Amino acid sequence: MQRTAAVLLIVTLSLPSSVFGANETPLAGYSPRSSQTEREWEAKFRAIPDSANQREYMRRLSARPHHVGSPYDKDNAEWILARFKEWGLDAHIETFGVLFPTPKVRVLEMVEPTKFTAKLDEPALAVDPTSNQKSEQLPTYTAYSIDGDVTAPLVFVNYGVPEDYEKLDRLGISVKGAIVIAKYYHSWRGVKPKVAAEHGAIGCLIYSEPQDDGYTRDNVFPQGPMRNPDGVQRGSVMDFASASPGDPLTPGVGATPDAKRLPLKEAKSLTKIPVLPISYGDAQPLLAALKGPMAPDEWRGTLPIPYHVGPGPAKVHLKVEFNWDIKPVYDVIAKIPGSVAPDEWIIRGNHHDAWVNGAEDPVSGQSALLEEARALGELVKQGWKPRRTIIYAAWDGEEPMLLGSTEWAETHAEELRQHAAVYINSDANGRGLFFMGGSHSLEQFINAVARDIEDPETKLTVWQRRQLSDIADAKSPDERSELRQRTDLRIEAIGSGTDFTAFLDHLGIASLNLGYGGEDDGGIYHSIYDDFYWFTHFSDFDFIYGRALSQTIGTSVMRLADADVLPFDFVDLSDTVQKYTKDLEKLLAGKQDEIQERNKELEEGVFKATLDPRRPTVAPPKEEVPPHLNFAPMQNAGEALVRSAEHYRKALAQKQSVLSETQAESLGVLNRRLIESERKLTNDDGLPRRSWYKHLLYAPGVYTGYDVKTIPAVREGIEQKKYGEAEQEILRVAKAIEDEAALVESAAQLLEQTAH
Ligand SMILES: [Zn+2]
């Protein structure tokens, strides 16, 4: 931390203070002169985005249901295309053919001990003008569930993640041959049927618990923002994390018309058992009919019933059948060609498809993207010429599982590997704090942007507001002192769940995922009630954070597109790599302690002594204590990266004053190498058992889905007790970090030798 501050001091001192404004440090990767020009254009840009326009885009795009394959999805794509063209961007639509199942039959009934038929329907509400578009709405369902017709006793499994099944083992309950009912959240929804099937269940229901997004938190829609008793969360249950996202029939290649498609029964990412999502209105009678042991305290929700685990006596019949059709997705792609380095690409995307009307998800983010594109078009008319090529993408088919972005990235994989410098994503946007996630080589960059954006509510910079709010939430004095002293706020590593996945995880393109949120609680996610009425009553209804998002991402795009030297920095990356290495060591030590302690308690008879014979539980099995692993290769590689990162930062600082006089050719060679820096963190063979995922630092967890696993192959090796594999993976990760250190070192030397 102090080291970071010292280096910054050198930067400031080594520059002639006359060239830039009184208190303005030149932007990273810019000479003082080019920095000043850039700041002027950026200031012009930030004055353009207009909240009223964003409101109008949202009204238009969310006016009717616009899921994949619907008439209004195509209509929206064509409308977005027309806007891009009107604003002077070079735009076209790219179409892919993807497997997109829609429901044909949905039956859920309780057959024992009493009869009950689930409604499976979200009613129209009189005050909400788009909620009655029944004929165009997709019914409530989860996409990529297999067809099925099963009848079996019901078991309540909490959130349905692996730890919950360990608890069930302790209660002596098996889900073999049962239908499970799991609560939404605490994992990507597709993890729930995956884990259930691995434990022998034959069907899976997922319900929205009022404790998580219903009346426990606030009034329900339409009186308030939260989920009402009929509201259902649609969604994808594709097992994308253990296979790949995108079209299940064309894994790894673009779903173009002539692509070879797998037969449906060979598609790896479909679920193994039938799945149906339900409302708490439909879940309550089923849960109330369960007996068996009481659910552990932390499993219980806030429905007015005692929560039992089962199995039975509730027995349910679940039947689902789907139309397994190939549907078109329409990606709208717009370009502003680069004037000096057209072969270096900055890509910015947000999806346009929704589950239903989707005002929040995705139109709040899409409206911000559109307003950025309009503003950039305006600047081009005023004479702004970005150095690099800018690509704006409105993706289709994100909701079923990143179909449009994945197929586009797979189709253009070769060009993207060569040209793509950075991908910036957003999705649903709310109000409140600025969220920064992504590649740590961009941590310094995005922190700098955040220092230049005003928070519309507090008038602090969005960086300051985030820092102060993190101090308020910090759990330890150490955390607080880091927040106060570290130059940059740490950005979150990103897993998956939205369109950056193919760019970062598959192609190794440095990526950011950005947005505002935290003050926009709601329970309409993926229901018919996520619409213009809800958004304009309960979320960012004056679109001030929509405007802030346009300003933030537009500024980021410009700053990346115009920099003399791409503003990657590797000091924060090296710090993060070292932190992740320590985290893994702690994880392993924690497991060793835990298993040692448990084995000891088993020997002492603790479990027998504490057993209540009227509420019998099963003692956990005695386990092998995890072996020690040798982290030294990662530690050594991490230290090499620290050294080269500091060398590069110093070399860049020394050359900063002359960057704009440096020959474009020399800068091109340097930038080429910088573009490679994220690729170096990938491995062509991919992660164990999921070769589509090539990044060795970040991946979605096989058993978490949305949530990232950092250094995934080593971490999941330890978590899944594959210690031999973890040991091997340490070597592979160490090699990638060494290669990264060598690349950064070579970039530093290149800078030092650069002629001008
Ligand atoms: Zn979305």
Coordinates of N, CA and C in Angstrom, one line a residue, residues 326-465:
I326 N -35.4 -24.2 -32.5 CA -34.3 -23.3 -32.8 C -34.9 -21.9 -33.0
K327 N -34.5 -20.9 -32.3 CA -35.0 -19.5 -32.5 C -33.9 -18.6 -32.9
P328 N -34.2 -17.5 -33.6 CA -33.2 -16.5 -33.9 C -32.9 -15.6 -32.8
V329 N -31.6 -15.3 -32.6 CA -31.2 -14.1 -31.7 C -30.6 -13.0 -32.6
Y330 N -30.9 -11.8 -32.2 CA -30.5 -10.6 -33.1 C -29.5 -9.7 -32.2
D331 N -28.3 -9.9 -32.5 CA -27.3 -9.0 -31.9 C -27.1 -7.7 -32.7
V332 N -27.3 -6.6 -32.1 CA -27.1 -5.3 -32.8 C -25.7 -4.8 -32.5
I333 N -24.9 -4.7 -33.6 CA -23.5 -4.3 -33.4 C -23.2 -3.0 -34.1
A334 N -22.6 -2.1 -33.4 CA -22.3 -0.7 -34.0 C -20.9 -0.4 -33.8
K335 N -20.3 0.3 -34.8 CA -18.9 0.6 -34.7 C -18.5 2.1 -34.9
I336 N -17.5 2.5 -34.2 CA -16.9 3.8 -34.6 C -15.4 3.4 -34.9
P337 N -15.0 3.6 -36.1 CA -13.6 3.1 -36.5 C -12.6 3.9 -35.8
G338 N -11.5 3.3 -35.4 CA -10.3 4.0 -34.8 C -9.5 4.7 -35.9
S339 N -9.0 5.9 -35.5 CA -8.3 6.7 -36.5 C -6.8 6.4 -36.5
V340 N -6.2 6.0 -35.4 CA -4.8 5.7 -35.4 C -4.5 4.2 -35.3
A341 N -5.3 3.5 -34.4 CA -5.1 2.1 -34.2 C -6.4 1.3 -34.4
P342 N -6.9 1.3 -35.6 CA -8.2 0.6 -35.9 C -8.3 -0.8 -35.5
D343 N -7.1 -1.5 -35.4 CA -7.0 -2.9 -35.1 C -7.0 -3.2 -33.6
E344 N -7.1 -2.1 -32.8 CA -7.3 -2.3 -31.3 C -8.7 -2.0 -31.0
W345 N -9.4 -2.9 -30.3 CA -10.9 -2.8 -30.1 C -11.2 -2.6 -28.7
I346 N -12.1 -1.6 -28.4 CA -12.8 -1.5 -27.1 C -14.2 -1.8 -27.3
I347 N -14.7 -2.8 -26.6 CA -16.1 -3.3 -26.8 C -16.9 -3.1 -25.6
R348 N -18.2 -2.6 -25.8 CA -19.1 -2.3 -24.8 C -20.4 -2.9 -25.1
G349 N -21.0 -3.7 -24.1 CA -22.2 -4.4 -24.3 C -23.2 -4.4 -23.2
N350 N -24.5 -4.6 -23.5 CA -25.6 -4.8 -22.6 C -26.6 -5.6 -23.4
H351 N -27.3 -6.5 -22.7 CA -28.3 -7.2 -23.5 C -29.6 -6.4 -23.7
H352 N -30.4 -6.8 -24.7 CA -31.7 -6.1 -24.9 C -32.9 -7.1 -24.7
D353 N -32.7 -8.4 -24.7 CA -33.8 -9.3 -24.5 C -34.2 -9.4 -23.0
A354 N -35.4 -9.8 -22.7 CA -35.9 -9.9 -21.3 C -36.7 -11.2 -21.2
W355 N -37.0 -11.5 -19.9 CA -37.9 -12.7 -19.7 C -39.3 -12.3 -20.1
V356 N -39.7 -11.0 -19.7 CA -41.0 -10.6 -20.1 C -40.8 -9.1 -20.6
N357 N -41.4 -8.1 -19.9 CA -41.2 -6.7 -20.3 C -39.8 -6.2 -19.9
G358 N -39.3 -6.6 -18.8 CA -37.9 -6.4 -18.5 C -37.5 -4.9 -18.4
A359 N -38.2 -4.1 -17.7 CA -37.8 -2.7 -17.6 C -36.5 -2.5 -16.9
E360 N -36.4 -3.2 -15.7 CA -35.1 -3.2 -15.0 C -34.1 -4.0 -15.7
D361 N -34.4 -5.3 -15.9 CA -33.5 -6.3 -16.5 C -34.0 -6.6 -17.9
P362 N -33.4 -6.1 -18.9 CA -32.2 -5.3 -19.0 C -32.3 -3.9 -19.4
V363 N -33.5 -3.4 -19.6 CA -33.7 -2.1 -20.3 C -33.0 -0.9 -19.5
S364 N -33.0 -1.0 -18.2 CA -32.3 0.1 -17.5 C -30.9 0.2 -17.9
G365 N -30.2 -0.9 -18.1 CA -28.8 -0.9 -18.6 C -28.7 -0.5 -20.1
Q366 N -29.6 -1.1 -20.9 CA -29.7 -0.9 -22.3 C -29.9 0.6 -22.6
S367 N -30.8 1.3 -21.8 CA -31.1 2.7 -22.1 C -29.8 3.5 -21.8
A368 N -29.0 3.1 -20.8 CA -27.8 3.9 -20.6 C -26.8 3.7 -21.7
L369 N -26.7 2.4 -22.2 CA -25.9 2.2 -23.4 C -26.3 3.0 -24.6
L370 N -27.6 3.1 -24.8 CA -28.0 3.8 -26.0 C -27.7 5.3 -25.9
E371 N -27.8 5.8 -24.7 CA -27.5 7.2 -24.5 C -26.0 7.5 -24.7
E372 N -25.2 6.6 -24.3 CA -23.7 6.7 -24.5 C -23.5 6.7 -26.0
A373 N -24.1 5.8 -26.8 CA -23.9 5.7 -28.2 C -24.3 7.0 -28.9
R374 N -25.4 7.6 -28.4 CA -25.9 8.8 -29.0 C -24.9 9.9 -28.7
A375 N -24.4 10.0 -27.5 CA -23.4 11.0 -27.1 C -22.1 10.9 -27.9
L376 N -21.6 9.6 -28.0 CA -20.4 9.4 -28.8 C -20.5 9.8 -30.2
G377 N -21.7 9.5 -30.8 CA -22.0 9.9 -32.2 C -22.0 11.4 -32.3
E378 N -22.5 12.1 -31.3 CA -22.5 13.6 -31.2 C -21.1 14.1 -31.3
L379 N -20.2 13.5 -30.4 CA -18.8 13.9 -30.4 C -18.1 13.7 -31.7
V380 N -18.4 12.6 -32.4 CA -17.8 12.4 -33.7 C -18.1 13.5 -34.7
K381 N -19.4 13.9 -34.6 CA -19.9 15.0 -35.5 C -19.1 16.3 -35.1
Q382 N -18.7 16.4 -33.9 CA -18.0 17.7 -33.5 C -16.5 17.5 -33.7
G383 N -16.1 16.4 -34.3 CA -14.7 16.3 -34.7 C -13.8 15.3 -33.8
W384 N -14.4 14.7 -32.9 CA -13.7 13.7 -32.0 C -13.3 12.5 -32.8
K385 N -12.1 12.1 -32.8 CA -11.6 10.9 -33.5 C -11.0 9.9 -32.6
P386 N -11.7 8.9 -32.1 CA -11.0 8.0 -31.2 C -9.8 7.3 -31.9
R387 N -8.8 7.1 -31.1 CA -7.6 6.4 -31.6 C -7.9 5.0 -32.0
R388 N -8.6 4.3 -31.1 CA -8.9 2.9 -31.3 C -10.4 2.7 -31.8
T389 N -10.7 1.5 -32.3 CA -12.1 1.2 -32.8 C -12.9 0.9 -31.5
I390 N -14.1 1.5 -31.6 CA -15.1 1.3 -30.5 C -16.3 0.4 -31.1
I391 N -16.6 -0.6 -30.4 CA -17.8 -1.4 -30.8 C -18.8 -1.4 -29.7
Y392 N -20.0 -1.0 -30.1 CA -21.2 -1.1 -29.2 C -22.1 -2.3 -29.5
A393 N -22.4 -3.1 -28.5 CA -23.2 -4.3 -28.8 C -24.4 -4.4 -27.9
A394 N -25.6 -4.5 -28.6 CA -26.8 -4.8 -27.8 C -27.1 -6.2 -28.1
W395 N -26.9 -7.0 -27.0 CA -27.0 -8.5 -27.2 C -28.4 -9.0 -27.1
D396 N -28.7 -10.0 -27.8 CA -30.0 -10.7 -27.6 C -29.7 -12.0 -26.8
G397 N -30.7 -12.6 -26.3 CA -30.6 -13.9 -25.7 C -29.7 -14.1 -24.5
E398 N -29.6 -13.0 -23.7 CA -28.8 -13.1 -22.5 C -29.5 -14.0 -21.5
E399 N -30.8 -13.8 -21.4 CA -31.6 -14.4 -20.3 C -31.5 -15.9 -20.3
P400 N -31.7 -16.5 -21.5 CA -31.7 -18.0 -21.5 C -30.3 -18.5 -21.1
M401 N -29.2 -17.8 -21.3 CA -27.9 -18.1 -20.8 C -26.9 -17.6 -21.8
L402 N -26.8 -16.2 -21.9 CA -25.7 -15.5 -22.6 C -25.6 -16.0 -24.1
L403 N -26.8 -16.2 -24.7 CA -26.8 -16.8 -26.1 C -26.1 -15.9 -27.1
G404 N -26.6 -14.6 -27.2 CA -26.2 -13.7 -28.2 C -24.7 -13.4 -28.1
S405 N -24.3 -13.0 -26.9 CA -22.9 -12.6 -26.7 C -21.9 -13.8 -26.9
T406 N -22.3 -15.0 -26.4 CA -21.5 -16.2 -26.5 C -21.3 -16.6 -28.0
E407 N -22.4 -16.6 -28.7 CA -22.3 -17.0 -30.1 C -21.5 -16.0 -30.9
W408 N -21.7 -14.7 -30.6 CA -20.9 -13.7 -31.3 C -19.4 -13.9 -31.0
A409 N -19.1 -14.0 -29.7 CA -17.7 -14.2 -29.3 C -17.1 -15.4 -29.9
E410 N -17.9 -16.5 -29.9 CA -17.3 -17.8 -30.5 C -17.1 -17.6 -32.0
T411 N -18.1 -17.0 -32.7 CA -18.0 -16.8 -34.2 C -16.8 -15.9 -34.5
H412 N -16.5 -14.9 -33.7 CA -15.4 -14.0 -34.0 C -14.2 -14.2 -33.2
A413 N -14.1 -15.4 -32.6 CA -13.0 -15.7 -31.7 C -11.6 -15.3 -32.1
E414 N -11.3 -15.6 -33.4 CA -10.0 -15.4 -33.9 C -9.7 -13.9 -33.9
E415 N -10.6 -13.1 -34.5 CA -10.4 -11.6 -34.6 C -10.4 -11.0 -33.2
L416 N -11.2 -11.5 -32.3 CA -11.3 -11.0 -30.9 C -10.0 -11.2 -30.2
R417 N -9.4 -12.5 -30.3 CA -8.2 -12.8 -29.7 C -7.1 -11.8 -30.1
Q418 N -7.1 -11.4 -31.4 CA -6.1 -10.5 -31.9 C -6.3 -9.1 -31.6
H419 N -7.6 -8.6 -31.6 CA -7.8 -7.2 -31.6 C -8.4 -6.7 -30.3
A420 N -9.2 -7.5 -29.6 CA -10.0 -7.0 -28.4 C -9.1 -6.6 -27.3
A421 N -9.1 -5.4 -26.9 CA -8.3 -4.9 -25.7 C -9.1 -5.1 -24.4
V422 N -10.3 -4.6 -24.4 CA -11.1 -4.5 -23.2 C -12.6 -4.7 -23.6
Y423 N -13.3 -5.5 -22.8 CA -14.8 -5.5 -22.9 C -15.4 -4.9 -21.6
I424 N -16.4 -4.0 -21.8 CA -17.1 -3.5 -20.7 C -18.6 -3.8 -20.7
N425 N -19.1 -4.4 -19.7 CA -20.5 -4.9 -19.6 C -21.3 -4.1 -18.6
S426 N -22.6 -4.0 -18.8 CA -23.5 -3.7 -17.7 C -24.8 -4.5 -18.0
D427 N -25.6 -4.5 -17.0 CA -26.9 -5.2 -17.1 C -27.9 -4.4 -16.4
A428 N -28.8 -4.9 -15.6 CA -29.8 -4.1 -14.9 C -29.1 -3.1 -14.1
N429 N -29.6 -1.8 -14.1 CA -29.0 -0.8 -13.3 C -30.1 -0.2 -12.3
G430 N -29.6 0.1 -11.1 CA -30.5 0.6 -10.1 C -30.0 2.0 -9.6
R431 N -30.2 2.2 -8.2 CA -29.7 3.5 -7.7 C -28.8 3.2 -6.5
G432 N -27.9 4.1 -6.2 CA -27.0 4.0 -5.0 C -25.6 4.0 -5.3
L433 N -24.9 2.9 -4.9 CA -23.5 2.8 -5.0 C -23.0 2.3 -6.3
F434 N -21.7 2.7 -6.7 CA -21.1 2.3 -7.9 C -20.4 0.9 -7.6
F435 N -20.8 -0.1 -8.4 CA -20.2 -1.4 -8.3 C -19.2 -1.6 -9.4
M436 N -18.0 -2.0 -9.0 CA -16.9 -2.2 -10.0 C -16.5 -3.7 -9.9
G437 N -16.6 -4.4 -11.0 CA -16.0 -5.8 -11.0 C -15.2 -6.0 -12.2
G438 N -14.3 -6.9 -12.2 CA -13.6 -7.2 -13.4 C -12.2 -7.6 -13.2
S439 N -11.4 -7.5 -14.3 CA -10.0 -7.8 -14.4 C -9.2 -6.9 -13.5
H440 N -8.3 -7.4 -12.7 CA -7.5 -6.5 -11.8 C -6.4 -5.7 -12.5
S441 N -6.1 -6.0 -13.8 CA -5.2 -5.2 -14.5 C -5.9 -3.8 -14.9
L442 N -7.3 -3.8 -14.6 CA -8.0 -2.5 -14.9 C -8.5 -1.9 -13.6
E443 N -8.0 -2.4 -12.4 CA -8.5 -1.9 -11.2 C -8.1 -0.4 -11.0
Q444 N -6.9 -0.1 -11.3 CA -6.4 1.3 -11.2 C -7.2 2.2 -12.2
F445 N -7.4 1.7 -13.4 CA -8.1 2.5 -14.4 C -9.5 2.8 -14.0
I446 N -10.3 1.8 -13.5 CA -11.7 2.1 -13.2 C -11.8 2.9 -11.9
N447 N -10.9 2.8 -11.0 CA -10.9 3.6 -9.8 C -10.7 5.1 -10.3
A448 N -9.8 5.3 -11.2 CA -9.6 6.7 -11.7 C -10.8 7.3 -12.4
V449 N -11.5 6.4 -13.1 CA -12.8 6.9 -13.8 C -13.8 7.3 -12.7
A450 N -13.9 6.4 -11.7 CA -14.9 6.6 -10.6 C -14.6 7.9 -9.8
R451 N -13.4 8.4 -9.8 CA -13.0 9.7 -9.2 C -13.5 10.9 -10.0
D452 N -13.9 10.6 -11.2 CA -14.3 11.7 -12.1 C -15.8 11.8 -12.3
I453 N -16.5 10.9 -11.6 CA -18.0 10.9 -11.9 C -18.7 11.4 -10.6
E454 N -19.7 12.3 -10.8 CA -20.4 12.8 -9.7 C -21.6 11.9 -9.3
D455 N -21.7 11.6 -8.0 CA -22.9 10.8 -7.6 C -24.1 11.8 -7.5
P456 N -25.2 11.4 -8.2 CA -26.3 12.4 -8.3 C -27.0 12.7 -7.0
E457 N -26.9 11.8 -6.1 CA -27.6 12.0 -4.8 C -26.8 12.8 -3.8
T458 N -25.5 12.5 -3.6 CA -24.7 13.1 -2.6 C -23.8 14.2 -3.1
K459 N -23.6 14.2 -4.4 CA -22.7 15.2 -5.1 C -21.2 14.9 -4.7
L460 N -21.0 13.8 -4.0 CA -19.6 13.3 -3.8 C -19.2 12.7 -5.2
T461 N -17.9 12.3 -5.3 CA -17.6 11.5 -6.5 C -18.2 10.1 -6.2
V462 N -18.5 9.3 -7.2 CA -19.0 8.0 -6.9 C -17.9 7.1 -6.2
W463 N -16.6 7.5 -6.4 CA -15.5 6.8 -5.8 C -15.6 7.1 -4.3
Q464 N -15.7 8.4 -3.9 CA -15.8 8.7 -2.5 C -17.0 8.1 -1.8
R465 N -18.1 8.1 -2.5 CA -19.3 7.5 -1.8 C -19.1 6.1 -1.6

